[in-house]
Coordinates of C-alpha atoms in Angstrom, one line a residue:
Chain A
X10 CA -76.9 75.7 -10.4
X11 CA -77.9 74.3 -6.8
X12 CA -74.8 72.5 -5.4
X13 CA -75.8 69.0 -3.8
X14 CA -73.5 68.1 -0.7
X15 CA -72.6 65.3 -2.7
X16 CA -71.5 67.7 -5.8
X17 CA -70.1 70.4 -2.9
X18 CA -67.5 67.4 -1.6
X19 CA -66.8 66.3 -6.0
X20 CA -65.4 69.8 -6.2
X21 CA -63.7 69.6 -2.7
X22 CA -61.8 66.9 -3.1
X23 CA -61.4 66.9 -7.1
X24 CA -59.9 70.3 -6.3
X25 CA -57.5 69.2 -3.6
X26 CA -56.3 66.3 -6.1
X27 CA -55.6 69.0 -8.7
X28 CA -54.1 71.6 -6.3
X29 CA -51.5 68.6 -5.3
X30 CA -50.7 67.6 -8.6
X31 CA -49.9 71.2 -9.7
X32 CA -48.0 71.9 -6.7
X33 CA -46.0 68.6 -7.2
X34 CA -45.7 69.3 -11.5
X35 CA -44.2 72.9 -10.3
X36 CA -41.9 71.7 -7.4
X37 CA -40.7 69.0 -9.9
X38 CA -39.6 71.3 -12.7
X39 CA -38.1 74.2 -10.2
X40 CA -35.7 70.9 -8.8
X41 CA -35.9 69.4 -11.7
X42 CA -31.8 70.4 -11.7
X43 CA -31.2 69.3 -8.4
X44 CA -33.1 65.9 -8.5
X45 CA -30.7 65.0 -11.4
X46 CA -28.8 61.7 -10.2
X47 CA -25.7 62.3 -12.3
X48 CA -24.4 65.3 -15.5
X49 CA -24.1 64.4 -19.2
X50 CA -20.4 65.1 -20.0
X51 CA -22.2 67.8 -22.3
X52 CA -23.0 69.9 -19.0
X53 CA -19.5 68.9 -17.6
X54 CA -18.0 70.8 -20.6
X55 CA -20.6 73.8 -20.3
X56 CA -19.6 74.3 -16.7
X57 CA -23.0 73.9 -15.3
X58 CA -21.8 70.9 -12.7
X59 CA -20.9 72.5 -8.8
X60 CA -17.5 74.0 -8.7
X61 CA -15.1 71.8 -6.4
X62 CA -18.0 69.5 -5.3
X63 CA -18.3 66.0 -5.8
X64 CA -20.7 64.8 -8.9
X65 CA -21.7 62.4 -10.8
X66 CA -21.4 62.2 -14.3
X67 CA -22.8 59.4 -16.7
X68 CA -22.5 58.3 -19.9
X69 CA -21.2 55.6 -22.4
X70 CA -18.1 54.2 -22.6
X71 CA -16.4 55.1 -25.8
X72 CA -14.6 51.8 -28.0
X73 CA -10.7 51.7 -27.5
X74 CA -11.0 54.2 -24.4
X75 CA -10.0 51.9 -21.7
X76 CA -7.0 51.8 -21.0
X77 CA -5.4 49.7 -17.5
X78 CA -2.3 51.2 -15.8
X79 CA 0.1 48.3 -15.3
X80 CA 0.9 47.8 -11.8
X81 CA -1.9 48.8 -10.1
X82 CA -6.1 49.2 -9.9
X83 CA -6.3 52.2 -11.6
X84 CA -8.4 52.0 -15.1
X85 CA -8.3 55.6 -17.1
X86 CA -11.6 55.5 -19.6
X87 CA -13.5 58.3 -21.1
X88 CA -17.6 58.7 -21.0
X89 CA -19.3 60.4 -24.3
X90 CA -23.3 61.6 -24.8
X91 CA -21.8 61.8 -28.2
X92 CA -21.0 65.3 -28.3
X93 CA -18.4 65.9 -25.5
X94 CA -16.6 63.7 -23.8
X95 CA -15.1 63.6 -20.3
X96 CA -11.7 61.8 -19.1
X97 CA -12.1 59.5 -15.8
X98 CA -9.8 58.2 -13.4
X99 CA -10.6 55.2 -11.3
X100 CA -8.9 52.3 -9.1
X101 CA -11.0 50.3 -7.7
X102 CA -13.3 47.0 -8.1
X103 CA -15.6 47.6 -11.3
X104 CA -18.9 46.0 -11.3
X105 CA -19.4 43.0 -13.7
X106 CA -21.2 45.2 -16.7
X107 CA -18.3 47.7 -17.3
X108 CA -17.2 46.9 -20.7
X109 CA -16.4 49.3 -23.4
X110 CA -20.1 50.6 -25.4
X111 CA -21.7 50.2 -21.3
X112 CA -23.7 53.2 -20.1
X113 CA -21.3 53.6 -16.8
X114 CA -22.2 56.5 -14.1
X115 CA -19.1 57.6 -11.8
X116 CA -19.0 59.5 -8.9
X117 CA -15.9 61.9 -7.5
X118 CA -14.6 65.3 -8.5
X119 CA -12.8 67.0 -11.5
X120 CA -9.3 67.7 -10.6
X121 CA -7.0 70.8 -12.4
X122 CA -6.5 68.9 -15.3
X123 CA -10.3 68.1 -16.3
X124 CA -9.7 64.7 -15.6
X125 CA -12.4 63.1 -13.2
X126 CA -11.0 61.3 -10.2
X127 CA -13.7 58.8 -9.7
X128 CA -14.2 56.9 -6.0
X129 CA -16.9 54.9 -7.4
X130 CA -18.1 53.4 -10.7
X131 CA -21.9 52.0 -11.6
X132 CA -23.2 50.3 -14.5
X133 CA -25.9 51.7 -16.4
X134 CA -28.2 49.2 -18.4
X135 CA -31.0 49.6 -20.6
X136 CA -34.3 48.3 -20.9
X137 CA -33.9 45.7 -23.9
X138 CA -33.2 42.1 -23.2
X139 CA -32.3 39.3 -25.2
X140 CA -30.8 35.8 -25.9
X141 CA -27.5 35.9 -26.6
X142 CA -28.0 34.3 -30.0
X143 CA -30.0 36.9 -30.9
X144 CA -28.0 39.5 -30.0
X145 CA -25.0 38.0 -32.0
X146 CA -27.2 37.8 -34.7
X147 CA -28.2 41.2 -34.4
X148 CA -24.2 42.2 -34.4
X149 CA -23.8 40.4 -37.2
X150 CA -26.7 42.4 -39.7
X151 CA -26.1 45.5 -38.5
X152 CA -23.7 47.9 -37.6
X153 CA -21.4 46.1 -35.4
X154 CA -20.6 48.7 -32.8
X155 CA -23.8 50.2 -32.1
X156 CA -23.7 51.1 -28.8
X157 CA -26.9 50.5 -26.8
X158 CA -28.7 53.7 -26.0
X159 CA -26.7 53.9 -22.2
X160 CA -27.0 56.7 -20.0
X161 CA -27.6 60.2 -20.9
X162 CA -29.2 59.2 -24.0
X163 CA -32.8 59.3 -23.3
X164 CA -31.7 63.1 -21.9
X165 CA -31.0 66.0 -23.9
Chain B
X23 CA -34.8 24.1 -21.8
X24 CA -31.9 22.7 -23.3
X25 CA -29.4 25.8 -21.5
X26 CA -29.3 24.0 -18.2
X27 CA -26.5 21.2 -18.3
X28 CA -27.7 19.9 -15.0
X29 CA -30.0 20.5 -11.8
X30 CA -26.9 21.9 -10.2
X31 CA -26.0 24.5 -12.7
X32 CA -29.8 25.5 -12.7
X33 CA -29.8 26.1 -9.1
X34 CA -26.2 28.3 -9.4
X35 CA -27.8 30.8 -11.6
X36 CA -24.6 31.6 -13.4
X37 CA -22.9 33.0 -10.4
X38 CA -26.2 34.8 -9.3
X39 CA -27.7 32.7 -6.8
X40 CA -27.1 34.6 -4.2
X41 CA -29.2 37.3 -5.7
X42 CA -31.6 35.7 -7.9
X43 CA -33.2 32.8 -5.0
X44 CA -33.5 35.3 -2.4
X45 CA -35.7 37.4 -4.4
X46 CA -37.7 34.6 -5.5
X47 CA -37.7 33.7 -1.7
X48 CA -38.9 36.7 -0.9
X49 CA -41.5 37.3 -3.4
X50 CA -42.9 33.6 -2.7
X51 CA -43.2 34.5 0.9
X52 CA -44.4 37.5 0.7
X53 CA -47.4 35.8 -1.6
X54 CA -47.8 33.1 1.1
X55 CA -47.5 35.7 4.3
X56 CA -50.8 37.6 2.6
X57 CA -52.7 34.7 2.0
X58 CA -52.5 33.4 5.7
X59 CA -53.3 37.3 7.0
X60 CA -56.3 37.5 4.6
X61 CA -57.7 34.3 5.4
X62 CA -57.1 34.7 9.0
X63 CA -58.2 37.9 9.1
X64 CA -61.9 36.8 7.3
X65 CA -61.7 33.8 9.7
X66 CA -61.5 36.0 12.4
X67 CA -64.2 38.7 11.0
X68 CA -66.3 35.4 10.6
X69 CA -66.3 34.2 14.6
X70 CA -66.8 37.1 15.8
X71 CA -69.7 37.9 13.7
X72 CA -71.2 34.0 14.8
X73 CA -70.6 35.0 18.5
X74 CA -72.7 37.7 18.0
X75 CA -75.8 36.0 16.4
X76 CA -75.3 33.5 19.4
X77 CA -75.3 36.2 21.9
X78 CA -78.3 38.4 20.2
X79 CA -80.0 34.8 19.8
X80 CA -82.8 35.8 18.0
X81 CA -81.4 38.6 15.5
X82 CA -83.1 41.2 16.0
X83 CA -80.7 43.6 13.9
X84 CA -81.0 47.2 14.7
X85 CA -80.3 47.5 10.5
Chain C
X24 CA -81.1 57.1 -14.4
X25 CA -81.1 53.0 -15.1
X26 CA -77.0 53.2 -15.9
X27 CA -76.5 54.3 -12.1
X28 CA -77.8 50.6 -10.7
X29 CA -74.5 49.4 -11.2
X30 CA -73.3 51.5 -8.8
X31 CA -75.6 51.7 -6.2
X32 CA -75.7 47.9 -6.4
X33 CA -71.8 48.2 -5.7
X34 CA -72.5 50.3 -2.4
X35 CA -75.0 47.4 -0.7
X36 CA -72.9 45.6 1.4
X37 CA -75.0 42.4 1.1
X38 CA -74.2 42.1 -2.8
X39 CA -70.6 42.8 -2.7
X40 CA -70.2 40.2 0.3
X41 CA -71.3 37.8 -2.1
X42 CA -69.8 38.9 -5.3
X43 CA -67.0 38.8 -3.5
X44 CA -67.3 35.5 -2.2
X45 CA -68.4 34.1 -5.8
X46 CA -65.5 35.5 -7.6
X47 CA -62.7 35.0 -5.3
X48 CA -62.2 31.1 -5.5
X49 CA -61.6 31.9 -9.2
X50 CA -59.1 35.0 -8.4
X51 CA -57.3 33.2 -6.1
X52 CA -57.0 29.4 -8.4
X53 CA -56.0 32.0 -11.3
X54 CA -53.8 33.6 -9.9
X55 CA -52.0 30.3 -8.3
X56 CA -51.8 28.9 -12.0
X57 CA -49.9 32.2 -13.3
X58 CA -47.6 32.1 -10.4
X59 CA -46.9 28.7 -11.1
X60 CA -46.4 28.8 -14.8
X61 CA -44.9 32.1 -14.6
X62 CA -42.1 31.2 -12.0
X63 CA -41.6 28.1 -14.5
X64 CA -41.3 30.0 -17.6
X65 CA -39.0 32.6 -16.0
X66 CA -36.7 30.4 -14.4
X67 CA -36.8 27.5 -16.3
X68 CA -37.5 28.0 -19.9
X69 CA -36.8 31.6 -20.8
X70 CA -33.3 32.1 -21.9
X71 CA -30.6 34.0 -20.5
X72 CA -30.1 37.8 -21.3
X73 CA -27.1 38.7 -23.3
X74 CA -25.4 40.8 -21.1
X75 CA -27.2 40.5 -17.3
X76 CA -27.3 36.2 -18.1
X77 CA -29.3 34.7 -15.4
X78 CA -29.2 37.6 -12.8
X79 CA -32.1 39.1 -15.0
X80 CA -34.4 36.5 -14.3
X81 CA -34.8 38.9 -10.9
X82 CA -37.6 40.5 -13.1
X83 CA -39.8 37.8 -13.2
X84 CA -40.0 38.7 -9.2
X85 CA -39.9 42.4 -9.1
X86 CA -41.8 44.2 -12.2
X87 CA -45.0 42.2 -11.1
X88 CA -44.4 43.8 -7.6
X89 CA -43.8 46.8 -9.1
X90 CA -47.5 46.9 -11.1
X91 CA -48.7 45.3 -8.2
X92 CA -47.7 48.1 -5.9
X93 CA -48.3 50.6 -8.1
X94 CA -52.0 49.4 -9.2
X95 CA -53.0 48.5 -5.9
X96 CA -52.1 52.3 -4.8
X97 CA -54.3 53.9 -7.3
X98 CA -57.1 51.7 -7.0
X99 CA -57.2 52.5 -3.5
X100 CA -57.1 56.5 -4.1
X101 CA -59.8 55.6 -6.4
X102 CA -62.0 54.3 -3.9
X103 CA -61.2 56.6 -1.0
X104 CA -62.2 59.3 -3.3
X105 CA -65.7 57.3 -4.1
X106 CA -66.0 57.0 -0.5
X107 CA -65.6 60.7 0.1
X108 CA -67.7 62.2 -2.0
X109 CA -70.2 59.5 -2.5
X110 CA -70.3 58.8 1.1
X111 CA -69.6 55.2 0.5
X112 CA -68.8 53.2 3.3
X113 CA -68.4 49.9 0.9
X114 CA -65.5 51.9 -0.8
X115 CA -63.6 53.2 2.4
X116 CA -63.5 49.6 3.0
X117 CA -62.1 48.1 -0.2
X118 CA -59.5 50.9 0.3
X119 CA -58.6 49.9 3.6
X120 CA -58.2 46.3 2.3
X121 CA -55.8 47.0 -0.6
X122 CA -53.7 48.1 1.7
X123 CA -51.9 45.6 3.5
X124 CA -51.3 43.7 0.3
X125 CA -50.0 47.3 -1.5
X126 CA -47.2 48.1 1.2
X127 CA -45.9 44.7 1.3
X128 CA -45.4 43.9 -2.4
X129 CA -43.6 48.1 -2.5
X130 CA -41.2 46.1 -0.1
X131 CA -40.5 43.3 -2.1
X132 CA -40.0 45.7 -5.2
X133 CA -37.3 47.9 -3.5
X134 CA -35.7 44.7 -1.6
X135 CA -35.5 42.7 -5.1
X136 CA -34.9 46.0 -6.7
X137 CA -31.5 45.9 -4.1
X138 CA -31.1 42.5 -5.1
X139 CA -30.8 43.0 -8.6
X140 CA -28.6 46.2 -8.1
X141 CA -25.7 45.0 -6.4
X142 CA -24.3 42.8 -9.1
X143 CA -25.5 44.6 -12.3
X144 CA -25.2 48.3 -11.2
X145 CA -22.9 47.8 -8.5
X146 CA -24.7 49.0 -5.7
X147 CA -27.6 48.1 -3.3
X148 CA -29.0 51.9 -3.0
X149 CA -28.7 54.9 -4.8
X150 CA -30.8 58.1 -4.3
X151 CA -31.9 58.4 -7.7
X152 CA -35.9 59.4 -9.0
X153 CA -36.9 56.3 -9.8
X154 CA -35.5 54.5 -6.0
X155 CA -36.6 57.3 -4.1
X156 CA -40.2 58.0 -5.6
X157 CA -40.5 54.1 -4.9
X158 CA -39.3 54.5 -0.9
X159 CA -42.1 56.8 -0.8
X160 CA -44.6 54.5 -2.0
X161 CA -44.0 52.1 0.8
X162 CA -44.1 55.1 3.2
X163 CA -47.5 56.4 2.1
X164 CA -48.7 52.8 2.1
X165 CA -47.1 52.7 5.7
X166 CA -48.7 56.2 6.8
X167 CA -52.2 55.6 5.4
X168 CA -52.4 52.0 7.6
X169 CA -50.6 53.8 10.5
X170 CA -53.3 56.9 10.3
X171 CA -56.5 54.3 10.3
X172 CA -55.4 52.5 13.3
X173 CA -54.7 56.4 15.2
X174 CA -58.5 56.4 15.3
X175 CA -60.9 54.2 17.5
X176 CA -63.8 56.1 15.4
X177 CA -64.3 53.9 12.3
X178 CA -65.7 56.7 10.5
X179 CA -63.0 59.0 11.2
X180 CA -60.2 56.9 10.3
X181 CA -62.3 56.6 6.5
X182 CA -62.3 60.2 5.9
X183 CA -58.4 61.2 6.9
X184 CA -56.9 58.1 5.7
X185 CA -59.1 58.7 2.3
X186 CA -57.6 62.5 2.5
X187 CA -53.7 61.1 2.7
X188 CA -54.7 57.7 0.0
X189 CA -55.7 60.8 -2.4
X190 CA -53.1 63.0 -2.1
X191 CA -50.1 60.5 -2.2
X192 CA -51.7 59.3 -6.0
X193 CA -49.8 62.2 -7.7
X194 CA -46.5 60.4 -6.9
X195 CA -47.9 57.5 -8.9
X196 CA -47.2 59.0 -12.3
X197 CA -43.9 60.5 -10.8
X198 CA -42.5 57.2 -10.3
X199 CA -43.8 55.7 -13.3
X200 CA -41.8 58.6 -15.7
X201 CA -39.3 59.3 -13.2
X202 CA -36.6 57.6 -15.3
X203 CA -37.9 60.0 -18.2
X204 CA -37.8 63.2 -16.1
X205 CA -34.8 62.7 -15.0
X206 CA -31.3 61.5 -15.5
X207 CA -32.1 58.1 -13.3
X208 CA -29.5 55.3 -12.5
X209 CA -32.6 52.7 -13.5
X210 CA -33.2 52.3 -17.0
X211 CA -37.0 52.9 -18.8
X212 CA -39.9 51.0 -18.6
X213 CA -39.7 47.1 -20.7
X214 CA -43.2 46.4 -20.9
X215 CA -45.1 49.5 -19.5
X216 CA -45.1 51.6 -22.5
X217 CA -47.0 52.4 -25.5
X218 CA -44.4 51.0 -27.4
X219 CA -43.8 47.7 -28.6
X220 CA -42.1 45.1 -25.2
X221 CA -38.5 45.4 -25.4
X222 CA -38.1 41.7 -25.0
X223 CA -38.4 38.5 -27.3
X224 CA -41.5 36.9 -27.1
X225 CA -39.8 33.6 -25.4
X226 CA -39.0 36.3 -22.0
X227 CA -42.0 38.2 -22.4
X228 CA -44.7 35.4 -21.8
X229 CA -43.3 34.2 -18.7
X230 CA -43.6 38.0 -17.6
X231 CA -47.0 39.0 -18.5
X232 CA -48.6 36.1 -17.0
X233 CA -46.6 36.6 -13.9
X234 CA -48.4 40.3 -14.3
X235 CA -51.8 38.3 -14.5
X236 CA -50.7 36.5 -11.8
X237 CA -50.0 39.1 -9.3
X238 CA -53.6 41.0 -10.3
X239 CA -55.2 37.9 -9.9
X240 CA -54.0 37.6 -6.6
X241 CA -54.1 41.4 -5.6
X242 CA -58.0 40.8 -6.7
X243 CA -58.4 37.7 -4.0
X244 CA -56.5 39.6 -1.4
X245 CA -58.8 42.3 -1.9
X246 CA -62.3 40.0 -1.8
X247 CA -61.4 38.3 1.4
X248 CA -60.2 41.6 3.4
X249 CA -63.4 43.2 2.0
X250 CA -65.7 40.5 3.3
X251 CA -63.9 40.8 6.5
X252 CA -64.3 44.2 6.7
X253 CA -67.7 44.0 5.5
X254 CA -68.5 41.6 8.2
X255 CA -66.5 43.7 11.1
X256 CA -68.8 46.7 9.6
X257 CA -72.6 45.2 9.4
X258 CA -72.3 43.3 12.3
X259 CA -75.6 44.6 13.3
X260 CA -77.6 44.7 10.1
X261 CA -80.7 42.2 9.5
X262 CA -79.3 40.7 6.2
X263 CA -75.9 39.7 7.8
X264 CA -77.3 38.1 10.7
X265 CA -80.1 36.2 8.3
X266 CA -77.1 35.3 5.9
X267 CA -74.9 33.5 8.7
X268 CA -78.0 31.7 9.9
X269 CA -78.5 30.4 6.4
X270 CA -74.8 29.5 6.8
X271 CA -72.6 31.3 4.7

């Protein structure tokens, strides 16, 4: 088939388009690791977070896990993806959506005991909103602690 | 509408003012800033265009 | 070969200047009216969330600058691709007047974005998928207006600009699922999915007619550039000069 100059410049630039999109599709599954902004407590326990580095490491905060040292700033909690679980250690200012059943991400380093010496704690929300009337009302049909999927959820 | 108590508790946000008017701020502004460089930039498009008919006079376009 | 008027009639210069003149009184009251009841809705009459209270009502402001941001980039890869391969000049030009209005709403998206952050997540930045793929938004709208103004040739600055407006389209979709592909700090999409909003319908309103809104006045921005442009680039054609005599 004779190639007009327009069709010559459709299969130009239509290839460029698709030549950039594969390269990008590749690039983002070979860093797919590396572009991860935090580790599910799952990959914590399977070892796959950088030895002696600092992480983060996301996940929801367990009911009953909070527990506040007297005395001083320093709040021990656990995170969960609801198959493993990893211990935190934190003193600090937490921001206003920490609460027990929040999707929390913290960033520090494990130490020798597994427990993870956090310098900094964020709050993870998800994409629902709602009156609180409703959401009362929703507590009250269904399973009272239910925890909103948080973070890690949405990742396997 | 019944959640606000008053004008004054509307304008605290809950605590949030400090984050939620600035972003309204901003967005508003932002909105406004883009209207004035569209128009001024047709207005502008516009005069120099007429300047031009004046100058060729009788418009004689090369097309 | 009748279904191909359309578009030829959209590459004359004479009938887009006055499409666009028809349609954007309409674009621009529209969008005014959204704004306005939007803004209203979303600050006034929709109720507070459950957890985020009246700090979410930052939405109202930034997931219309997101789509705005967002939409305005693709439709101008869309038309510097016309423009390439069609040789269009009408379509370089609508791409070079999305622009302006593109970058500065992927500002107010990451500086509301910020806004929003501090309280709720507890920070103003974060290097996460979803932040970063956005930074580069603004950048690409940033380089694409920073490469047309490198050239004095008109024609020039079309085709390379067009080159860097299509290539910079494949991190559209990569912000858009970046919170899917990755572990991401920000949580999913409310409204932007083929699932049903994750909002009650009194928050949801005041939302998509700020959406509306924001088109409606991405689609005025873009009708008085283009008839700028369109005058800056027919300065010397017969119809132009015939249509200002008539007074237009």
């Amino acid at each position: 088939m004779a190639m007009t100059p327009r069709r010559k410049r459709l299969v130009l630039f239509g290839s460029v388009l698709l030549g950039v999109a594969i390269s990008a599709g590749i690039a983002t599954l070979a860093f797919r690791d590396n572009l991860q902004y935090f580790y599910n407590p799952s990959e914590v326990a399977a070892g796959k977070v950088p030895a002696g580095k600092r992480f983060r490491v996301g996940g929801m905060v367990p009911k009953g896990s909070i527990h506040r040292e007297t005395g001083s700033l320093t709040v021990n909690f656990e995170v969960t993806d609801f198959e493993h679980t990893v211990k935190i250690s934190y003193s600090g200012v937490l921001p206003d959506l920490f609460r027990e059943g929040q999707g929390i991400i913290a960033h520090g380093k494990l130490d020798n005991q597994g427990v993870f010496v956090a310098d900094e704690v964020l709050a993870k929300h998800d994409e629902k909103y709602m009156p609180p009337e409703v959401r009362d009302s929703l507590k009250k049909t269904h399973t009272p602690d239910a925890p909103a999927p948080a973070a890690g959820a949405n990742q396997s | 509408m019944n959640q606000w108590a008053s004008f004054g508790e509307w304008l605290a946000m809950g605590g949030y003012a400090a984050y939620v008017w600035p972003s309204i701020g901003l967005a508003i502004g932002t909105l406004l800033l883009n209207m004035v460089m569209a128009r001024r930039r047709h207005a502008q498009a516009l005069q120099r265009a007429l300047r031009r008919l004046a100058v060729d006079g009788n418009g004689n376009g090369e097309a | 070969m009748a279904t191909w008027t359309w578009f030829h009639k959209l590459g004359s210069p004479p009938h887009v200047y006055r499409i666009a003149g028809r349609f954007a009184p309409w674009f621009g009251w529209g969008a005014l009216l959204c704004i306005v009841y939007g803004l209203f809705g979303g600050l006034v009459l929709a109720p507070p969330d459950y957890q985020q209270k009246d700090a979410f009502r930052i939405i109202y402001v930034h997931a219309p600058a997101a789509w705005l941001s967002l939409s305005c980039y693709t439709a101008m890869a869309v038309a510097a691709f016309v423009g390439l391969v069609w040789r269009m000049k009408i379509a370089h030009a609508a791409a070079a007047a999305l622009a302006p209005v593109g970058a500065s709403f992927a500002f107010v998206c990451l500086a509301t974005g910020s806004l929003w952050g501090r309280p709720m997540w507890g920070t103003w930045w974060e290097w996460d998928a979803r932040l970063t793929s956005q930074l580069i938004l603004l950048f690409l709208y940033l380089g694409y207006m920073a490469l047309r103004s490198a050239h004095d040739d008109l024609q020039r600055a079309d085709r390379s600009s067009a080159v860097l407006a299509i290539v910079g389209v494949v991190n559209v979709p990569i912000i858009h699922y970046s919170v899917y592909w990755w572990n991401s700090l920000h949580q999913g999409a409310t409204v932007m999915k083929a699932d049903r909003p994750s909002m009650p319908t009194e928050m949801l309103v005041p939302l998509l007619v700020m959406f509306l809104g924001f088109t409606l006045f991405q689609l005025w921005v873009l009708c008085t550039r283009l008839r700028a442009e369109i005058l800056d680039r027919e300065r010397n054609a017969r119809w132009l000069q015939e249509q200002l005599r008539e007074g237009a």
